[in-house]
PDB file of N, CA and C in Angstrom:
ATOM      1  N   UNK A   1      74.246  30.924  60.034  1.00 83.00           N
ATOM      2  CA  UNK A   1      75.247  30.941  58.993  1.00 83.00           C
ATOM      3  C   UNK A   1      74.806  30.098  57.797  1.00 83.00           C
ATOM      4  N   UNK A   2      74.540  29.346  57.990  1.00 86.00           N
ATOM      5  CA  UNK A   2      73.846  28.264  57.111  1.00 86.00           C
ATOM      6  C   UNK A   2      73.127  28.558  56.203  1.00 86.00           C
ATOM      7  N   UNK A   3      71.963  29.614  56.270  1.00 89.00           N
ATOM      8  CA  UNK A   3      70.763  30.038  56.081  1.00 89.00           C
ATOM      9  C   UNK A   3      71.097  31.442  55.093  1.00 89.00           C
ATOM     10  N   UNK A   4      72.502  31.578  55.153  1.00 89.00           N
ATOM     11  CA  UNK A   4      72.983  33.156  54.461  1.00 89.00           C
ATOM     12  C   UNK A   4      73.799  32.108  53.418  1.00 89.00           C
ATOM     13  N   UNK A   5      73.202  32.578  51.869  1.00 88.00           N
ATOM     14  CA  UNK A   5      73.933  32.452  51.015  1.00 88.00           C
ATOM     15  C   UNK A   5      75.555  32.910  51.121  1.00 88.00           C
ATOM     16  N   UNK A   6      76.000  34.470  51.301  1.00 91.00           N
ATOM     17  CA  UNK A   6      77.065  34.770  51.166  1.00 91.00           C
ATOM     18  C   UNK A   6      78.065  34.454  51.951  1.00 91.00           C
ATOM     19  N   UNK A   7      77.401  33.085  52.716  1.00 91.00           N
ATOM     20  CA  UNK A   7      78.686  32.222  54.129  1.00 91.00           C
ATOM     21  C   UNK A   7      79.173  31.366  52.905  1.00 91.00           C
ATOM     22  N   UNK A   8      79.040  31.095  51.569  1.00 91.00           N
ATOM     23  CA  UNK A   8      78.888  30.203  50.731  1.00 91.00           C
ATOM     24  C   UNK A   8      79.789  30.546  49.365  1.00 91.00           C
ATOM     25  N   UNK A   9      79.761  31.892  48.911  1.00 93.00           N
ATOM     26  CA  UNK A   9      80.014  32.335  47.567  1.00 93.00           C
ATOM     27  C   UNK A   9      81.851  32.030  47.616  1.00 93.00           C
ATOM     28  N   UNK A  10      82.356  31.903  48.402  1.00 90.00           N
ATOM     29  CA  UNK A  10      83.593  31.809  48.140  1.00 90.00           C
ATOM     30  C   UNK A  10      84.031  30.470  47.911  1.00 90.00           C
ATOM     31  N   UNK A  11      83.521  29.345  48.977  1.00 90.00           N
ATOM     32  CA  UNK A  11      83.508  28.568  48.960  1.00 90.00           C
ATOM     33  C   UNK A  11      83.811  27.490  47.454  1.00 90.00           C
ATOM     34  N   UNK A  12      84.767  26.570  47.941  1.00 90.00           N
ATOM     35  CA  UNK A  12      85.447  25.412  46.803  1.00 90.00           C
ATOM     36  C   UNK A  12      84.201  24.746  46.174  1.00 90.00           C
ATOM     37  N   UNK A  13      83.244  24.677  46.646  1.00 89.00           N
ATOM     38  CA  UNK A  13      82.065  24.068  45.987  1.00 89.00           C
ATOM     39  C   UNK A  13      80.631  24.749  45.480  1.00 89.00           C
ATOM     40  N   UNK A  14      80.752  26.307  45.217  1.00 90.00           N
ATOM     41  CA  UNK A  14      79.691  27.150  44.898  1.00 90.00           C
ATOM     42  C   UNK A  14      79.972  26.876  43.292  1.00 90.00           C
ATOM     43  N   UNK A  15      78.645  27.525  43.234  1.00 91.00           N
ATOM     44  CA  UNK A  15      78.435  27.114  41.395  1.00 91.00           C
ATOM     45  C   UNK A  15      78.759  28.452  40.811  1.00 91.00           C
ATOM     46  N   UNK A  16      79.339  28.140  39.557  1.00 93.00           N
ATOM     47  CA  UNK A  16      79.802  28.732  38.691  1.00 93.00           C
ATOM     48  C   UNK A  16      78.921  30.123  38.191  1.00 93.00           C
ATOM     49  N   UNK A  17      77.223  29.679  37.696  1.00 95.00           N
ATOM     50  CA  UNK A  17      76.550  29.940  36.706  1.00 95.00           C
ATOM     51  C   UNK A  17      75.248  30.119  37.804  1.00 95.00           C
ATOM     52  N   UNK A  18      74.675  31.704  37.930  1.00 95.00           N
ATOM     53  CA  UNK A  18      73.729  32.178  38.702  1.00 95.00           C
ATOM     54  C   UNK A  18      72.827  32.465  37.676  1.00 95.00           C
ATOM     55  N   UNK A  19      71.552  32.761  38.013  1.00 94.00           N
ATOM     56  CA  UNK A  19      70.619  33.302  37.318  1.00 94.00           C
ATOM     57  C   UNK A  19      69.775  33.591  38.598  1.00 94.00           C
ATOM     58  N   UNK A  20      69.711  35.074  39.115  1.00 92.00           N
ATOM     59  CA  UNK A  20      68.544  35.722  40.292  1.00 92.00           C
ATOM     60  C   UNK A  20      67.418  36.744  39.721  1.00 92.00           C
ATOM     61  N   UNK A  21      66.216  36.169  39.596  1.00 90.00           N
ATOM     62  CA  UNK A  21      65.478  36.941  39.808  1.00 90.00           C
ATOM     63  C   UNK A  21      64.349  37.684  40.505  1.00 90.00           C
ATOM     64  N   UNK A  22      64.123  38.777  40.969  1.00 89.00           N
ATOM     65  CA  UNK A  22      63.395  39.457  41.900  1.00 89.00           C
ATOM     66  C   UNK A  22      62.252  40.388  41.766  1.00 89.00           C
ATOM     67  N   UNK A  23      61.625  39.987  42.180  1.00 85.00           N
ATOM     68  CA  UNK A  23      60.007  40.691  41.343  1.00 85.00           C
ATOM     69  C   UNK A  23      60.256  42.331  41.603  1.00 85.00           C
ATOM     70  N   UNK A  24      59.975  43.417  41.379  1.00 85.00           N
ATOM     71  CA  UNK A  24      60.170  44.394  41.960  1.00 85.00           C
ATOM     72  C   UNK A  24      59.218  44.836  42.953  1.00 85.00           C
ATOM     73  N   UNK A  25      58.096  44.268  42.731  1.00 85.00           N
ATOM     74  CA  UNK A  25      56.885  44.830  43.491  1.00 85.00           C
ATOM     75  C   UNK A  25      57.028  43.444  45.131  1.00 85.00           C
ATOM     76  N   UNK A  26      58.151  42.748  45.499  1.00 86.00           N
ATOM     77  CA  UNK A  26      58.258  41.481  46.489  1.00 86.00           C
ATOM     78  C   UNK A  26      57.934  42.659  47.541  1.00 86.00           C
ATOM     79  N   UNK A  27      57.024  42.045  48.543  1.00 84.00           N
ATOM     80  CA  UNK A  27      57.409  42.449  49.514  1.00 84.00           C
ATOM     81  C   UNK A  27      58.054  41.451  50.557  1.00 84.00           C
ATOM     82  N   UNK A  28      58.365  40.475  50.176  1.00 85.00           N
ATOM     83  CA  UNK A  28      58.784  39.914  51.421  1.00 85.00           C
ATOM     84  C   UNK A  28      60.136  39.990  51.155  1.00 85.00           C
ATOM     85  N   UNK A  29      61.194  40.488  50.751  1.00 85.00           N
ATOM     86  CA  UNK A  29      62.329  40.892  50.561  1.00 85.00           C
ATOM     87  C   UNK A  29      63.045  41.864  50.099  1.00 85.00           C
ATOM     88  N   UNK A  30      63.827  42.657  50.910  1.00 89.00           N
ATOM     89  CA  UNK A  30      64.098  43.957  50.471  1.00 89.00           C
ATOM     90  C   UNK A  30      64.796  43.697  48.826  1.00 89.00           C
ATOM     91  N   UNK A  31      64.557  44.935  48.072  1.00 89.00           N
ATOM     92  CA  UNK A  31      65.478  44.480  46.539  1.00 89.00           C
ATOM     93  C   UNK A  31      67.059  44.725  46.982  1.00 89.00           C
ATOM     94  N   UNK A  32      67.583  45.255  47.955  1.00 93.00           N
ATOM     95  CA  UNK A  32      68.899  45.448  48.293  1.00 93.00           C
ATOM     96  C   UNK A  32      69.179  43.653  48.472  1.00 93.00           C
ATOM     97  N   UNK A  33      68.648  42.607  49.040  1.00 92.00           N
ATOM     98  CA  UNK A  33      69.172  41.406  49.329  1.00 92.00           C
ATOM     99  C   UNK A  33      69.687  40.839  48.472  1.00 92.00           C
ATOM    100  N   UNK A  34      68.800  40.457  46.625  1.00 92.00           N
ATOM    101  CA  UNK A  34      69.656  40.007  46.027  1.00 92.00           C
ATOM    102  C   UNK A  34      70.863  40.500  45.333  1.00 92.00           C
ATOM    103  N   UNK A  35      70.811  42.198  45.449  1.00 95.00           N
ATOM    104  CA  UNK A  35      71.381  42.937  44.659  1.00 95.00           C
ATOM    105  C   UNK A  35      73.111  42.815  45.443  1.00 95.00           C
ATOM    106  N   UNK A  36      72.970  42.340  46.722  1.00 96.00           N
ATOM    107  CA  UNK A  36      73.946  42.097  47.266  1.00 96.00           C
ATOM    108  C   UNK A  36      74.823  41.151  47.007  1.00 96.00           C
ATOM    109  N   UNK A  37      74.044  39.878  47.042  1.00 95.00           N
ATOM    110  CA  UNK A  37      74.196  38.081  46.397  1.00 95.00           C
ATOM    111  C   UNK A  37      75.005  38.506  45.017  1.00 95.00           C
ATOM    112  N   UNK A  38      74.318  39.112  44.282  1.00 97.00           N
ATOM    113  CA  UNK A  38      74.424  39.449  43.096  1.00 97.00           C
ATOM    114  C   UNK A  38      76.060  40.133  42.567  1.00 97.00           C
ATOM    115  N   UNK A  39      76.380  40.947  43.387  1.00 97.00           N
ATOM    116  CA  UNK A  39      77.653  41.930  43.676  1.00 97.00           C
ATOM    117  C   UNK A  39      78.181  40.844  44.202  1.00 97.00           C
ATOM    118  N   UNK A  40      78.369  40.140  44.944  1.00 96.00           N
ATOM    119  CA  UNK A  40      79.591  39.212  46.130  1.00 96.00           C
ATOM    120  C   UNK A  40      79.552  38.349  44.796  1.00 96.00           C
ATOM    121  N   UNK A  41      78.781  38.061  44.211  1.00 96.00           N
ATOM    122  CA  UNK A  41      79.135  36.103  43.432  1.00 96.00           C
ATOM    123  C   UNK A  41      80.116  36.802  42.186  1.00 96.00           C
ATOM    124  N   UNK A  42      79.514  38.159  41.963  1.00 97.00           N
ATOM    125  CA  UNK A  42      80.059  39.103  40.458  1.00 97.00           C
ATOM    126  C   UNK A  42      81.583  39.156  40.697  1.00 97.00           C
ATOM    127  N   UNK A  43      81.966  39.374  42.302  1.00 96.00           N
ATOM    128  CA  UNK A  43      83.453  39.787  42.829  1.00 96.00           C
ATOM    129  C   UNK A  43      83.505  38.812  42.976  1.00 96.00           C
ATOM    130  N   UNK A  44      83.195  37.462  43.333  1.00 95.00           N
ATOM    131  CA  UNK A  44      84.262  36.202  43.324  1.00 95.00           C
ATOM    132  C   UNK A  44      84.210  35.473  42.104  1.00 95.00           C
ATOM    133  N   UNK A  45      83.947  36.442  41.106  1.00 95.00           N
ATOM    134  CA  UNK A  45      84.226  35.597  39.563  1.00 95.00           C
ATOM    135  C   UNK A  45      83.754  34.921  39.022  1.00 95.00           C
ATOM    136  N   UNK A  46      81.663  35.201  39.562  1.00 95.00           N
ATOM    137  CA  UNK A  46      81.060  34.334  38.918  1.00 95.00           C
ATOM    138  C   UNK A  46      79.948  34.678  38.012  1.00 95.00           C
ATOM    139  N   UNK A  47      79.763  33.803  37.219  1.00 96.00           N
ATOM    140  CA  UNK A  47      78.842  34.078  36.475  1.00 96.00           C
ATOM    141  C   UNK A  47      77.616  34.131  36.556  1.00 96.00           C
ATOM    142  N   UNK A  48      76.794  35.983  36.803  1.00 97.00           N
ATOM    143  CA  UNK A  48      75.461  36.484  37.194  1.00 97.00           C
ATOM    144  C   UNK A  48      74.629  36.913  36.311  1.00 97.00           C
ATOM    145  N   UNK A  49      73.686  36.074  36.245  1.00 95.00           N
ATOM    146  CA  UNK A  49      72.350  36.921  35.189  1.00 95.00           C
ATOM    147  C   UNK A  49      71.587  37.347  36.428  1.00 95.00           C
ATOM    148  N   UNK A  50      71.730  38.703  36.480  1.00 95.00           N
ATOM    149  CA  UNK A  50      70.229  39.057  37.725  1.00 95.00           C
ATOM    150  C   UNK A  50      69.443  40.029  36.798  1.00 95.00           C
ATOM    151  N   UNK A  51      67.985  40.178  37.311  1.00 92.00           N
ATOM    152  CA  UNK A  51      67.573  41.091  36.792  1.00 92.00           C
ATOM    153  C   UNK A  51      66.359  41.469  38.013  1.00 92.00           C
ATOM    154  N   UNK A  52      65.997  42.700  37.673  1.00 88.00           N
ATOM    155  CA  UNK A  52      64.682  42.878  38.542  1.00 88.00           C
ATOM    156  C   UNK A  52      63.416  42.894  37.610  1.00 88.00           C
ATOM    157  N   UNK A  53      62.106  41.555  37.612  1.00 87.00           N
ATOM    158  CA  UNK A  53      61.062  41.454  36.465  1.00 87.00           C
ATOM    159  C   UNK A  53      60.259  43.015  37.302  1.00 87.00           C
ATOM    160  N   UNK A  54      59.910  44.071  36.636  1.00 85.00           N
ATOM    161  CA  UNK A  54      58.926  45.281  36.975  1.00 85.00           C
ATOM    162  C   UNK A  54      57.897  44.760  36.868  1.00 85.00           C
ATOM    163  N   UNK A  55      57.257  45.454  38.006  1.00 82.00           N
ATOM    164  CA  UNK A  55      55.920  44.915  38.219  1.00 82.00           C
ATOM    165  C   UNK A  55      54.955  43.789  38.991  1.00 82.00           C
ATOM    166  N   UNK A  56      56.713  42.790  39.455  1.00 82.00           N
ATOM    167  CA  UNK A  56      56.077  41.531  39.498  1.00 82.00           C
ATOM    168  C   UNK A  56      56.267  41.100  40.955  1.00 82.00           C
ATOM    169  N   UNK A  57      55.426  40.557  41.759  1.00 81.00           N
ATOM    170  CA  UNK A  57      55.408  40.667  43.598  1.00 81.00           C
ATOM    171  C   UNK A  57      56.580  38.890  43.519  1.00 81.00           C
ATOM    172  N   UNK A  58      56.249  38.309  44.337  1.00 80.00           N
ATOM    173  CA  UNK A  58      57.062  37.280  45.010  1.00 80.00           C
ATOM    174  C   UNK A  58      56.417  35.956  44.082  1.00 80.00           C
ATOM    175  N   UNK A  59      56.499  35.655  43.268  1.00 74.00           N
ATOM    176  CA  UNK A  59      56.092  34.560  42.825  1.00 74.00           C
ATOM    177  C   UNK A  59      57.074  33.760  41.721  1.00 74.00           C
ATOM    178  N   UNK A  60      57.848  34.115  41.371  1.00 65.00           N
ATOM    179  CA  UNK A  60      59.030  33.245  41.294  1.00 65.00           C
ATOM    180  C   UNK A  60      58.890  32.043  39.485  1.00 65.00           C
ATOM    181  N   UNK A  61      57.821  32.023  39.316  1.00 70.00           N
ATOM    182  CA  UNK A  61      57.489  31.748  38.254  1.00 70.00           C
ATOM    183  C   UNK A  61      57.367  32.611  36.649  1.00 70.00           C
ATOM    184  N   UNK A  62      56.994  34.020  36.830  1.00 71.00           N
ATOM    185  CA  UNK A  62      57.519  34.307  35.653  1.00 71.00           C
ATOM    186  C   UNK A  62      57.672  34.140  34.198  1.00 71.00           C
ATOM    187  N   UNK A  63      59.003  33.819  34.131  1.00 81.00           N
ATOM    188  CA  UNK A  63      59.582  33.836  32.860  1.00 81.00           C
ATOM    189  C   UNK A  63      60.975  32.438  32.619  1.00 81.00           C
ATOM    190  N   UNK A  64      59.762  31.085  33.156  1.00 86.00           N
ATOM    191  CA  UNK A  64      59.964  30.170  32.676  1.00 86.00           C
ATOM    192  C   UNK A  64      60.449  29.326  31.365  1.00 86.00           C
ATOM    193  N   UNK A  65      59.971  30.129  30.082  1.00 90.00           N
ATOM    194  CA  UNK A  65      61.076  30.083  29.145  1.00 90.00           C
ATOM    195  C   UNK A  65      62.149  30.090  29.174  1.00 90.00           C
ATOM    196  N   UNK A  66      62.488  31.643  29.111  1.00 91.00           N
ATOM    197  CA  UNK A  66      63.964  32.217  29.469  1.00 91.00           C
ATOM    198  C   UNK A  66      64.698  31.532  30.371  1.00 91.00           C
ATOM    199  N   UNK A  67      63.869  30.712  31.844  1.00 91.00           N
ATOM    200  CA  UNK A  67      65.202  30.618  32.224  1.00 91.00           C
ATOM    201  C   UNK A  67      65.294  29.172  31.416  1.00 91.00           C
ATOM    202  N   UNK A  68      64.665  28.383  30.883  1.00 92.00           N
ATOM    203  CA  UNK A  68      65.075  27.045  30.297  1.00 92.00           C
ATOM    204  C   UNK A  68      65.929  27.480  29.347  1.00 92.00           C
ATOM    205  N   UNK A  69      65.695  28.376  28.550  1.00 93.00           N
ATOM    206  CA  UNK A  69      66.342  29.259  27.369  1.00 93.00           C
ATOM    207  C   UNK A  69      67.875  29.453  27.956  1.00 93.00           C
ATOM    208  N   UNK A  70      67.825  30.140  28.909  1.00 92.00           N
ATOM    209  CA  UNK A  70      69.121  30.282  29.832  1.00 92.00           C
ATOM    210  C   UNK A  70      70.180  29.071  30.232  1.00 92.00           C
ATOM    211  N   UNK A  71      69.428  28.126  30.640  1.00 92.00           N
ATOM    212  CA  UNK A  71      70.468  26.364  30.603  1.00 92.00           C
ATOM    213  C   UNK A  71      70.832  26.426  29.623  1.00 92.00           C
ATOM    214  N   UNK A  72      69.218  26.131  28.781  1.00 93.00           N
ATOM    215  CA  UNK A  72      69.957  25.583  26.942  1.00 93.00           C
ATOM    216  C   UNK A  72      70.953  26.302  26.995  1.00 93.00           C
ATOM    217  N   UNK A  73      71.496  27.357  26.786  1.00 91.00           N
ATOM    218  CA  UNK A  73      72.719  27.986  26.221  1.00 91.00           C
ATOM    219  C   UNK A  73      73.535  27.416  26.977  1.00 91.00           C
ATOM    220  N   UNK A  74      73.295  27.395  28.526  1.00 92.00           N
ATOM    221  CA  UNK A  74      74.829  27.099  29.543  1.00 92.00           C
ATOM    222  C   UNK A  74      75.102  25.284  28.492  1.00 92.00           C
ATOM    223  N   UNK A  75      74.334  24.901  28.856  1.00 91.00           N
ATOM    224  CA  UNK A  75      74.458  23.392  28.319  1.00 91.00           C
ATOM    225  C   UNK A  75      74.778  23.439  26.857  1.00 91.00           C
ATOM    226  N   UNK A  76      74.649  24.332  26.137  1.00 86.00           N
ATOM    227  CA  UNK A  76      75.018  23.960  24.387  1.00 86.00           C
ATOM    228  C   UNK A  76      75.968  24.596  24.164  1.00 86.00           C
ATOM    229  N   UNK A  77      76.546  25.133  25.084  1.00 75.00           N
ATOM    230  CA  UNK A  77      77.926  26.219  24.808  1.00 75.00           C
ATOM    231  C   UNK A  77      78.655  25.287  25.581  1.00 75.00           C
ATOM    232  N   UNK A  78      78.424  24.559  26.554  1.00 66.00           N
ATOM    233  CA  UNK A  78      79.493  23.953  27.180  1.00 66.00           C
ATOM    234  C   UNK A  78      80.234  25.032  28.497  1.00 66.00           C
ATOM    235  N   UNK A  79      79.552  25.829  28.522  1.00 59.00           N
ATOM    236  CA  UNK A  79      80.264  27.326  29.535  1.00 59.00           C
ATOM    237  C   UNK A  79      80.166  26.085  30.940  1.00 59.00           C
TER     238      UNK A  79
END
């Protein structure tokens, strides 16, 4: 239970403000997993940036700008 995000999304202490992204080419995770995360946090009213990067296997690094780019805003908007 522990180990499954969605024992969590409802929960009094989950965060507000998501950002998931998923390489399309991962193999170590089906693309249905986050797309799921993604849908449950969307229905309990939270705020989801997901996207799928094309092209890109399991490495999680990316598009390191954007997501700093992505705080800055949470943090300068005050959201």
């Amino acid at each position: 239970r522990m180990m499954n995000p969605l024992s969590y999304v409802t929960s009094p202490g989950c965060c507000t403000h998501w950002r998931i992204r998923h390489g399309s080419y991962d193999r170590d995770t089906s693309l249905a997993i986050p797309a799921i995360l993604a849908l449950s946090l969307e229905n309990a009213g939270k705020d989801v940036d997901f996207r799928y990067p094309w092209g890109l296997p399991h490495s999680g690094d990316y598009d390191l700008p954007e997501l700093f780019s992505w705080i800055d805003g949470l943090c300068l908007n005050g959201r």
